[in-house]
Amino acid sequence: MPERKQLVAGNWKMNGLRADGVALARGVAERARGGHRCELLVCPPFTLLAEVGAALAGSFVALGGQDCHAAPKGAFTGCISTEMLKDAGCGHVIVGHSERRQTCAESDADVRAKTQAAWRAGLVAIVCVGETRSEREAGRAIEIVAAQLAGSLPEGAAAETLIVAYEPVWAIGTGLTPTTADITDMHAAIRSRIPTGTRILYGGSVNPKNAAEILALPEVDGALVGGASLNADDFWAIARACG
Ligand code: 13P
């Protein structure tokens, strides 16, 4: 079974102009020089990929995209292909984030096609899943996430090229998190449905205060961090809570 090294990934979402994005990337790279027990990844907006990539050069911090189109190229105004992400220095791409499932009406079939596109370009796909508050309150969280996995993961998934991020929609940007028992139950349910050795990240209001407790759970292989990834000290504090 491949070792599941923890990964702390920062999803900057639609934040960062050139000056502050580059300063943030430099801040993360500088702190990471001191050594750390996890893998680190930052996913800036497309406009910052080149400059953040340059700021991270020579560090152990990887670069990723936040989304992609499924096609390799063509008449898709405003879209970015996985080949373009690879060309820009990315090794990973986030697909199926709930903000895209909700605001861009992305379906499981779309996420599946994007995951295939990630693999076509040689990228690791970080596939996001998670239930809404009403789905959890109705006792349907595992059923919903299982259906998302079944619809979003293509044939041929492998631990080397797939990471699953469990992000309960109601925990994103709210300061709320599931109980550690609920995170463990969900991650175990996900694990039973994906290839052995595949990493499962938890995402949703991870911060320097709660990171140690969440990252200590044996089923949690890292974190996908939104708001707290926009501050180098906070992101680094989360990374230091690994392992
Ligand atoms: P927050 O950490 O801001 O809750 O966002 C989580 C997230 O959506 C990461 O993809």
XYZ file of N, CA and C and ligand atoms in Angstrom:
739
model
N 0.852 -1.198 0.000
C 0.000 0.000 0.000
C 0.892 1.256 0.000
N 0.667 2.213 -0.939
C 1.502 3.417 -0.936
C 1.336 4.182 0.372
N 2.425 4.837 0.808
C 2.346 5.646 2.021
C 1.457 6.858 1.747
N 0.589 7.185 2.722
C -0.292 8.346 2.525
C 0.323 9.548 3.232
N 1.259 10.212 2.542
C 1.898 11.399 3.133
C 0.880 12.539 3.165
N 0.814 13.216 4.281
C -0.195 14.272 4.390
C 0.123 15.440 3.440
N -0.929 16.067 2.965
C -0.832 17.191 2.035
C -1.649 18.349 2.589
N -1.036 19.512 2.657
C -1.801 20.711 3.015
C -1.833 21.597 1.773
N -3.047 21.818 1.273
C -3.227 22.547 0.017
C -3.989 23.835 0.286
N -3.520 24.923 -0.294
C -4.197 26.211 -0.158
C -4.973 26.528 -1.420
N -6.270 26.726 -1.265
C -7.126 27.142 -2.384
C -7.392 28.637 -2.191
N -6.693 29.434 -2.986
C -6.787 30.892 -2.801
C -8.119 31.435 -3.322
N -8.836 30.616 -4.081
C -10.114 31.046 -4.686
C -9.882 32.333 -5.484
N -10.855 33.252 -5.529
C -10.689 34.454 -6.359
C -10.093 35.579 -5.513
N -8.868 35.338 -5.047
C -8.185 36.303 -4.190
C -6.751 36.466 -4.667
N -6.280 37.690 -4.638
C -4.879 37.946 -4.919
C -4.650 38.711 -6.207
N -4.041 39.905 -6.058
C -3.483 40.621 -7.203
C -2.001 40.266 -7.241
N -1.298 40.727 -8.268
C 0.076 40.241 -8.453
C 0.949 40.468 -7.224
N 0.909 41.688 -6.698
C 1.850 42.009 -5.615
C 1.590 41.146 -4.377
N 0.334 41.082 -3.935
C 0.093 40.312 -2.701
C 0.177 38.806 -2.939
N -0.181 38.358 -4.150
C -0.082 36.922 -4.441
C 1.364 36.452 -4.422
N 2.229 37.243 -5.029
C 3.646 36.861 -5.065
C 4.244 36.935 -3.652
N 3.859 37.953 -2.893
C 4.369 38.067 -1.517
C 3.916 36.873 -0.682
N 2.672 36.460 -0.854
C 2.142 35.304 -0.115
C 2.902 34.033 -0.503
N 3.106 33.839 -1.797
C 3.832 32.642 -2.254
C 5.252 32.639 -1.704
N 5.904 33.809 -1.740
C 7.277 33.888 -1.198
C 7.277 33.574 0.295
N 6.253 34.077 0.982
C 6.157 33.843 2.422
C 6.014 32.358 2.732
N 5.204 31.672 1.944
C 5.013 30.232 2.154
C 6.315 29.487 1.837
N 6.934 29.837 0.706
C 8.164 29.153 0.288
C 9.276 29.347 1.328
N 9.369 30.561 1.836
C 10.396 30.849 2.850
C 10.210 29.991 4.105
N 8.976 29.949 4.580
C 8.701 29.164 5.789
C 8.945 27.675 5.535
N 8.617 27.222 4.335
C 8.742 25.791 4.025
C 10.207 25.364 3.933
N 11.099 26.329 3.762
C 12.529 25.970 3.699
C 13.003 25.352 4.997
N 12.314 25.674 6.088
C 12.695 25.156 7.399
C 12.395 23.675 7.578
N 11.811 23.030 6.586
C 11.495 21.604 6.681
C 10.117 21.396 7.253
N 9.448 20.396 6.747
C 8.084 20.111 7.199
C 7.765 18.668 6.871
N 6.748 18.161 7.556
C 6.462 16.725 7.447
C 5.376 16.407 6.428
N 4.859 17.431 5.755
C 3.775 17.171 4.800
C 4.154 17.743 3.440
N 3.367 17.377 2.429
C 3.498 18.037 1.130
C 2.719 19.341 1.195
N 3.179 20.328 0.454
C 2.494 21.625 0.417
C 2.141 21.972 -1.020
N 0.988 22.579 -1.176
C 0.489 22.935 -2.509
C -0.249 24.257 -2.402
N -0.049 25.149 -3.356
C -0.897 26.337 -3.410
C -1.578 26.405 -4.785
N -2.847 26.805 -4.754
C -3.650 26.903 -5.974
C -4.143 28.342 -6.113
N -3.353 29.191 -6.768
C -3.736 30.595 -6.937
C -4.693 30.749 -8.122
N -5.242 31.941 -8.299
C -6.038 32.192 -9.502
C -5.164 32.012 -10.754
N -5.795 31.741 -11.893
C -5.051 31.505 -13.139
C -4.094 32.652 -13.464
N -4.542 33.884 -13.180
C -3.731 35.052 -13.546
C -2.403 35.088 -12.812
N -2.301 34.374 -11.698
C -1.074 34.421 -10.887
C -0.214 33.181 -11.033
N -0.650 32.211 -11.852
C 0.090 30.940 -11.896
C 1.561 31.159 -12.253
N 1.803 31.948 -13.283
C 3.195 32.103 -13.740
C 4.047 32.758 -12.653
N 3.549 33.842 -12.084
C 4.381 34.562 -11.108
C 4.498 33.818 -9.780
N 3.422 33.172 -9.369
C 3.513 32.371 -8.141
C 4.447 31.187 -8.389
N 4.341 30.582 -9.568
C 5.240 29.474 -9.925
C 6.693 29.915 -9.824
N 6.982 31.108 -10.326
C 8.357 31.623 -10.267
C 8.779 31.860 -8.814
N 7.855 32.371 -8.002
C 8.166 32.638 -6.590
C 8.409 31.340 -5.816
N 7.803 30.257 -6.275
C 7.940 28.968 -5.573
C 9.111 28.139 -6.097
N 9.721 28.585 -7.191
C 10.766 27.784 -7.846
C 11.860 27.430 -6.843
N 12.237 26.166 -6.834
C 13.306 25.720 -5.939
C 12.826 25.392 -4.537
N 11.553 25.670 -4.248
C 11.011 25.321 -2.926
C 10.325 23.962 -3.044
N 9.837 23.450 -1.929
C 9.113 22.188 -1.986
C 7.604 22.431 -2.000
N 7.204 23.618 -2.422
C 5.779 23.949 -2.479
C 5.325 23.801 -3.929
N 4.308 22.950 -4.137
C 3.839 22.678 -5.490
C 2.758 23.685 -5.894
N 2.513 23.720 -7.203
C 1.566 24.672 -7.786
C 0.392 23.902 -8.393
N -0.817 24.417 -8.189
C -1.990 23.749 -8.759
C -2.997 24.746 -9.278
N -3.911 24.262 -10.136
C -5.007 25.080 -10.643
C -6.265 24.831 -9.828
N -7.200 25.765 -9.912
C -8.442 25.662 -9.130
C -9.579 25.009 -9.899
N -9.403 24.894 -11.214
C -10.457 24.351 -12.066
C -9.841 24.142 -13.436
N -10.583 23.496 -14.334
C -10.105 23.311 -15.701
C -11.295 23.036 -16.595
N -11.066 23.096 -17.885
C -12.050 22.618 -18.856
C -11.681 21.185 -19.208
N -12.656 20.418 -19.682
C -12.377 19.012 -20.006
C -11.670 18.847 -21.347
N -11.859 19.804 -22.253
C -11.255 19.666 -23.589
C -9.803 20.136 -23.561
N -8.972 19.588 -24.450
C -7.557 19.993 -24.462
C -7.343 21.391 -25.028
N -8.189 21.804 -25.959
C -8.097 23.159 -26.536
C -9.355 23.405 -27.347
N -9.504 24.635 -27.824
C -10.620 24.891 -28.711
C -11.374 26.162 -28.390
N -12.564 26.275 -28.961
C -13.360 27.500 -28.863
C -14.181 27.472 -27.570
N -13.511 27.707 -26.462
C -14.161 27.722 -25.134
C -13.714 28.995 -24.416
N -14.326 30.096 -24.818
C -13.892 31.412 -24.335
C -13.836 31.464 -22.810
N -12.710 31.887 -22.300
C -12.574 32.078 -20.861
C -12.136 30.844 -20.107
N -11.993 29.720 -20.796
C -11.664 28.462 -20.089
C -10.169 28.150 -20.189
N -9.735 27.248 -19.338
C -8.319 26.859 -19.249
C -8.253 25.334 -19.295
N -7.417 24.798 -20.155
C -7.313 23.336 -20.252
C -6.274 22.799 -19.264
N -6.344 21.503 -19.044
C -5.363 20.888 -18.147
C -3.962 20.928 -18.768
N -3.907 20.872 -20.106
C -2.599 20.991 -20.777
C -1.996 22.372 -20.501
N -2.851 23.389 -20.476
C -2.362 24.755 -20.174
C -1.861 24.843 -18.734
N -2.583 24.185 -17.830
C -2.156 24.187 -16.428
C -0.795 23.503 -16.287
N -0.669 22.372 -16.954
C 0.604 21.632 -16.915
C 1.723 22.519 -17.468
N 1.434 23.187 -18.567
C 2.402 24.055 -19.223
C 2.800 25.223 -18.312
N 1.863 25.641 -17.450
C 2.125 26.757 -16.527
C 2.846 26.293 -15.262
N 3.132 24.989 -15.181
C 3.907 24.506 -14.043
C 3.104 23.795 -12.974
N 1.817 23.550 -13.259
C 0.978 22.875 -12.254
C 1.211 21.369 -12.259
N 1.071 20.794 -11.090
C 1.089 19.334 -10.960
C -0.257 18.795 -10.510
N -1.133 19.703 -10.069
C -2.447 19.323 -9.523
C -3.526 20.243 -10.074
N -4.745 19.771 -10.039
C -5.882 20.653 -10.305
C -7.062 20.225 -9.417
N -7.698 21.225 -8.828
C -8.915 20.988 -8.039
C -10.083 20.878 -9.022
N -10.915 19.866 -8.863
C -12.131 19.771 -9.692
C -13.329 19.488 -8.794
N -14.473 19.996 -9.226
C -15.714 19.714 -8.508
C -15.853 20.422 -7.180
N -15.148 21.553 -7.006
C -15.350 22.305 -5.760
C -16.824 22.694 -5.647
N -17.340 22.696 -4.437
C -18.785 22.963 -4.274
C -19.158 24.351 -4.772
N -18.197 25.292 -4.725
C -18.522 26.627 -5.240
C -18.763 26.581 -6.741
N -18.106 25.667 -7.443
C -18.349 25.505 -8.877
C -19.576 24.614 -9.114
N -19.733 23.595 -8.277
C -20.942 22.770 -8.436
C -22.184 23.647 -8.248
N -22.097 24.607 -7.286
C -23.274 25.434 -6.996
C -23.400 26.621 -7.935
N -22.328 27.427 -8.064
C -22.494 28.671 -8.830
C -22.367 28.451 -10.335
N -21.705 27.380 -10.756
C -21.558 27.132 -12.197
C -22.328 25.889 -12.614
N -23.173 25.377 -11.717
C -24.032 24.223 -12.009
C -23.251 23.034 -12.563
N -22.059 22.805 -12.028
C -21.280 21.653 -12.501
C -21.891 20.359 -11.984
N -22.046 19.409 -12.879
C -22.625 18.109 -12.512
C -21.507 17.114 -12.218
N -21.898 15.983 -11.659
C -20.915 14.908 -11.459
C -20.275 14.512 -12.791
N -21.073 14.507 -13.863
C -20.536 14.130 -15.181
C -19.476 15.140 -15.623
N -19.707 16.428 -15.351
C -18.696 17.450 -15.680
C -17.414 17.181 -14.895
N -17.582 16.872 -13.612
C -16.412 16.660 -12.742
C -15.637 15.429 -13.214
N -16.384 14.435 -13.628
C -15.754 13.215 -14.141
C -14.916 13.513 -15.396
N -15.494 14.309 -16.294
C -14.778 14.663 -17.531
C -13.534 15.492 -17.204
N -13.649 16.386 -16.230
C -12.495 17.209 -15.851
C -11.412 16.355 -15.189
N -11.841 15.363 -14.430
C -10.873 14.467 -13.787
C -10.111 13.688 -14.859
N -10.846 13.220 -15.854
C -10.191 12.512 -16.968
C -9.202 13.440 -17.678
N -9.614 14.696 -17.825
C -8.735 15.676 -18.493
C -7.464 15.906 -17.674
N -7.613 15.929 -16.363
C -6.429 16.090 -15.503
C -5.453 14.949 -15.750
N -5.968 13.738 -15.779
C -5.094 12.575 -15.975
C -4.475 12.575 -17.375
N -5.272 13.017 -18.358
C -4.756 13.084 -19.739
C -3.514 13.974 -19.803
N -3.527 15.064 -19.012
C -2.411 16.019 -19.043
C -1.316 15.666 -18.041
N -1.516 14.592 -17.284
C -0.498 14.199 -16.305
C -0.595 14.953 -14.993
N -1.778 15.459 -14.674
C -1.986 16.160 -13.402
C -2.665 15.243 -12.386
N -2.426 15.511 -11.122
C -3.172 14.859 -10.048
C -4.496 15.615 -9.892
N -5.606 14.890 -9.893
C -6.921 15.521 -9.724
C -7.314 15.504 -8.251
N -7.660 16.675 -7.733
C -8.197 16.769 -6.366
C -9.707 16.920 -6.512
N -10.415 15.836 -6.315
C -11.862 15.803 -6.562
C -12.607 16.121 -5.266
N -13.400 17.196 -5.304
C -14.098 17.641 -4.092
C -15.511 17.066 -4.030
N -15.883 16.668 -2.832
C -17.234 16.169 -2.562
C -17.681 16.714 -1.209
N -18.972 16.739 -0.989
C -19.456 17.195 0.322
C -20.947 17.475 0.287
N -21.555 17.305 1.432
C -23.004 17.470 1.543
C -23.374 18.872 2.014
N -24.614 19.276 1.756
C -25.132 20.546 2.277
C -25.617 20.331 3.714
N -25.933 21.451 4.349
C -26.431 21.351 5.725
C -27.730 20.538 5.783
N -28.635 20.808 4.853
C -29.927 20.101 4.922
C -29.743 18.605 4.659
N -28.802 18.285 3.789
C -28.537 16.859 3.535
C -27.968 16.188 4.784
N -27.087 16.898 5.494
C -26.567 16.297 6.736
C -27.677 16.167 7.772
N -28.463 17.219 7.897
C -29.527 17.180 8.908
C -30.553 16.072 8.602
N -30.679 15.752 7.333
C -31.609 14.679 6.949
C -30.961 13.299 7.093
N -29.718 13.263 7.576
C -29.038 11.976 7.768
C -28.559 11.357 6.457
N -28.398 12.211 5.429
C -28.073 11.678 4.101
C -26.641 11.999 3.657
N -25.803 12.459 4.578
C -24.473 12.946 4.176
C -23.675 11.861 3.434
N -23.607 10.672 4.002
C -22.781 9.630 3.378
C -23.378 9.188 2.038
N -24.693 9.081 2.016
C -25.369 8.705 0.754
C -25.064 9.731 -0.357
N -25.111 11.026 -0.014
C -24.858 12.087 -0.998
C -23.419 12.030 -1.489
N -22.490 11.910 -0.568
C -21.071 11.889 -0.947
C -20.760 10.617 -1.758
N -21.364 9.504 -1.381
C -21.151 8.261 -2.137
C -21.642 8.430 -3.573
N -22.776 9.095 -3.747
C -23.309 9.316 -5.099
C -22.395 10.256 -5.883
N -21.871 11.286 -5.212
C -20.941 12.199 -5.896
C -19.698 11.449 -6.351
N -19.180 10.580 -5.490
C -17.992 9.801 -5.864
C -18.297 8.882 -7.041
N -19.426 8.215 -6.966
C -19.781 7.269 -8.037
C -19.905 7.998 -9.369
N -20.431 9.225 -9.338
C -20.634 9.972 -10.579
C -19.403 10.735 -11.042
N -18.514 11.061 -10.121
C -17.408 11.974 -10.454
C -16.094 11.271 -10.755
N -15.942 10.020 -10.310
C -14.655 9.344 -10.505
C -14.693 8.469 -11.745
N -13.814 8.727 -12.704
C -13.759 7.891 -13.901
C -13.167 6.521 -13.584
N -13.312 5.625 -14.545
C -12.583 4.355 -14.483
C -11.086 4.662 -14.425
N -10.355 3.780 -13.813
C -8.895 3.925 -13.865
C -8.330 4.816 -12.776
N -9.137 5.120 -11.766
C -8.624 5.936 -10.663
C -7.495 5.185 -9.968
N -6.474 5.923 -9.579
C -5.329 5.313 -8.885
C -4.829 6.282 -7.820
N -4.258 5.724 -6.768
C -3.817 6.534 -5.626
C -2.790 7.601 -6.026
N -2.030 7.333 -7.080
C -0.975 8.272 -7.479
C -1.541 9.504 -8.176
N -2.725 9.379 -8.754
C -3.239 10.471 -9.595
C -4.561 11.044 -9.086
N -5.019 10.543 -7.953
C -6.296 11.003 -7.407
C -6.124 11.381 -5.932
N -6.718 12.503 -5.572
C -6.885 12.882 -4.169
C -8.345 13.266 -4.027
N -8.991 12.834 -2.973
C -10.376 13.231 -2.717
C -10.358 14.257 -1.590
N -11.119 15.335 -1.773
C -11.249 16.327 -0.697
C -12.694 16.309 -0.214
N -12.867 15.968 1.061
C -14.208 16.014 1.669
C -14.407 17.408 2.240
N -15.303 18.156 1.624
C -15.575 19.525 2.068
C -17.085 19.692 2.274
N -17.558 19.539 3.507
C -18.985 19.766 3.739
C -19.322 21.213 3.369
N -20.327 21.395 2.536
C -20.639 22.731 2.012
C -20.891 23.709 3.157
N -21.551 23.224 4.190
C -21.934 24.083 5.312
C -20.747 24.479 6.190
N -19.607 23.846 5.983
C -18.418 24.157 6.790
C -17.493 25.136 6.075
N -17.743 25.398 4.805
C -16.834 26.239 4.019
C -17.060 27.713 4.342
N -16.024 28.345 4.879
C -16.081 29.775 5.147
C -17.024 30.174 6.260
N -17.471 29.237 7.060
C -18.458 29.541 8.097
C -17.884 29.499 9.508
N -16.690 28.943 9.665
C -16.144 28.749 11.001
C -16.692 27.492 11.667
N -17.596 26.805 10.982
C -18.158 25.557 11.532
C -17.375 24.367 10.988
N -17.229 23.332 11.799
C -16.624 22.091 11.313
C -17.441 20.916 11.847
N -17.416 19.794 11.154
C -18.072 18.604 11.700
C -17.332 18.152 12.963
N -17.947 17.290 13.738
C -17.235 16.683 14.863
C -16.140 15.779 14.304
N -15.145 15.500 15.138
C -14.083 14.610 14.661
C -14.653 13.228 14.346
N -15.684 12.813 15.071
C -16.312 11.511 14.788
C -16.981 11.538 13.415
N -17.631 12.651 13.086
C -18.281 12.738 11.769
C -17.252 12.781 10.635
N -16.134 13.479 10.873
C -15.082 13.497 9.836
C -14.545 12.077 9.642
N -14.280 11.394 10.746
C -13.745 10.027 10.661
C -14.715 9.098 9.941
N -15.992 9.192 10.286
C -16.995 8.323 9.641
C -17.048 8.583 8.139
N -17.060 9.868 7.779
C -17.155 10.187 6.352
C -15.912 9.746 5.603
N -14.737 10.005 6.180
C -13.508 9.609 5.485
C -13.438 8.086 5.334
N -13.900 7.367 6.349
C -13.906 5.900 6.233
C -14.865 5.459 5.139
N -16.004 6.136 5.045
C -16.978 5.790 3.998
C -16.392 6.077 2.619
N -15.693 7.196 2.507
C -15.052 7.534 1.220
C -13.971 6.502 0.904
N -13.175 6.172 1.911
C -12.042 5.260 1.691
C -12.502 3.904 1.155
N -13.676 3.469 1.596
C -14.170 2.164 1.141
C -14.600 2.200 -0.330
N -14.632 3.406 -0.918
C -15.113 3.544 -2.305
C -14.033 3.998 -3.281
N -12.788 4.122 -2.842
C -11.709 4.618 -3.716
C -10.520 3.662 -3.618
N -9.581 3.755 -4.582
C -8.458 2.814 -4.560
C -7.636 2.930 -3.268
N -7.127 1.801 -2.836
C -6.279 1.739 -1.636
C -5.119 2.723 -1.758
N -4.871 3.450 -0.694
C -3.728 4.358 -0.676
C -4.056 5.762 -1.149
N -5.275 5.967 -1.677
C -5.670 7.311 -2.140
C -5.823 8.229 -0.933
N -5.289 9.440 -1.056
C -5.386 10.372 0.063
C -6.736 11.085 0.093
N -7.207 11.331 1.308
C -8.468 12.051 1.511
C -8.171 13.264 2.390
N -8.391 14.453 1.826
C -8.198 15.689 2.572
C -9.520 16.105 3.203
N -9.423 16.784 4.339
C -10.608 17.439 4.894
C -10.508 18.929 4.559
N -11.628 19.541 4.170
C -11.663 20.983 3.929
C -12.933 21.594 4.482
N -12.823 22.822 4.972
C -13.983 23.536 5.533
C -13.608 24.140 6.862
N -13.259 25.450 6.847
C -12.929 26.189 8.074
C -11.751 25.605 8.845
N -10.778 25.029 8.128
C -9.542 24.607 8.812
C -8.739 25.869 9.131
N -8.260 25.958 10.348
C -7.482 27.134 10.763
C -6.386 26.674 11.736
N -5.494 27.590 12.128
C -4.392 27.160 13.001
C -4.875 26.586 14.337
N -6.070 26.961 14.780
C -6.555 26.473 16.079
C -7.094 25.040 16.011
N -7.781 24.700 14.926
C -8.395 23.367 14.873
C -7.577 22.357 14.060
N -6.504 22.824 13.413
C -5.780 21.951 12.481
C -5.195 20.716 13.168
N -4.605 20.901 14.343
C -3.923 19.770 14.976
C -4.910 18.641 15.276
N -6.088 19.005 15.786
C -7.078 17.977 16.130
C -7.565 17.243 14.875
N -7.811 18.006 13.805
C -8.329 17.385 12.573
C -7.239 16.544 11.904
N -6.026 17.099 11.829
C -4.954 16.400 11.111
C -4.426 15.190 11.884
N -4.764 15.102 13.161
C -4.334 13.933 13.944
C -5.252 12.730 13.709
N -6.392 12.941 13.074
C -7.316 11.815 12.847
C -6.678 10.854 11.845
N -6.637 9.564 12.151
C -5.930 8.629 11.268
C -6.493 8.577 9.846
N -7.769 8.898 9.687
C -8.373 8.852 8.346
C -8.097 10.120 7.528
N -7.533 11.151 8.160
C -7.351 12.445 7.481
C -5.918 12.549 6.951
N -5.820 12.692 5.633
C -4.501 12.699 4.984
C -4.059 14.105 4.601
N -4.684 15.101 5.198
C -4.288 16.475 4.922
C -5.500 17.378 4.903
N -5.244 18.623 4.475
C -6.317 19.624 4.517
C -6.336 20.436 3.232
N -7.536 20.809 2.824
C -7.719 21.773 1.732
C -8.218 23.051 2.397
N -7.376 24.069 2.343
C -7.579 25.267 3.160
C -7.953 26.448 2.279
N -9.033 27.138 2.622
C -9.425 28.333 1.883
C -8.894 29.584 2.561
N -9.744 30.229 3.353
C -9.404 31.519 3.961
C -8.050 31.563 4.654
N -7.735 30.546 5.428
C -6.482 30.569 6.200
C -5.250 30.393 5.315
N -5.458 30.024 4.048
C -4.291 29.880 3.159
C -3.859 31.231 2.597
N -4.629 32.284 2.886
C -4.293 33.614 2.364
C -3.349 34.365 3.289
N -2.970 33.721 4.374
C -2.018 34.310 5.314
C -0.893 33.287 5.510
N 0.332 33.681 5.178
C 1.441 32.714 5.187
C 1.653 32.117 6.581
N 1.510 32.930 7.618
C 1.710 32.401 8.977
C 0.641 31.363 9.324
N -0.609 31.663 8.977
C -1.693 30.719 9.279
C -1.537 29.426 8.473
N -1.206 29.570 7.201
C -1.044 28.385 6.348
C 0.100 27.521 6.883
N 1.171 28.189 7.267
C 2.325 27.468 7.790
C 1.994 26.800 9.121
N 1.221 27.482 9.955
C 0.817 26.876 11.244
C 0.014 25.610 10.992
N -0.834 25.611 9.981
C -1.604 24.409 9.643
C -0.659 23.310 9.151
N 0.290 23.685 8.301
C 1.253 22.690 7.791
C 2.036 22.064 8.952
N 2.378 22.882 9.928
C 3.162 22.372 11.065
C 2.346 21.465 11.985
N 1.032 21.520 11.827
C 0.182 20.643 12.645
C 0.131 19.212 12.085
N 0.742 19.008 10.914
C 0.721 17.665 10.301
C 1.611 16.691 11.075
N 1.227 15.441 10.961
C 2.083 14.331 11.298
C 2.522 14.199 12.712
P -12.407 27.736 4.044
O -11.134 27.146 4.574
O -12.326 29.221 3.815
O -13.591 27.314 4.825
O -12.607 27.135 2.571
C -12.471 25.770 2.384
C -12.459 25.489 0.937
O -13.451 25.671 0.255
C -11.192 25.012 0.349
O -11.379 24.550 -0.944
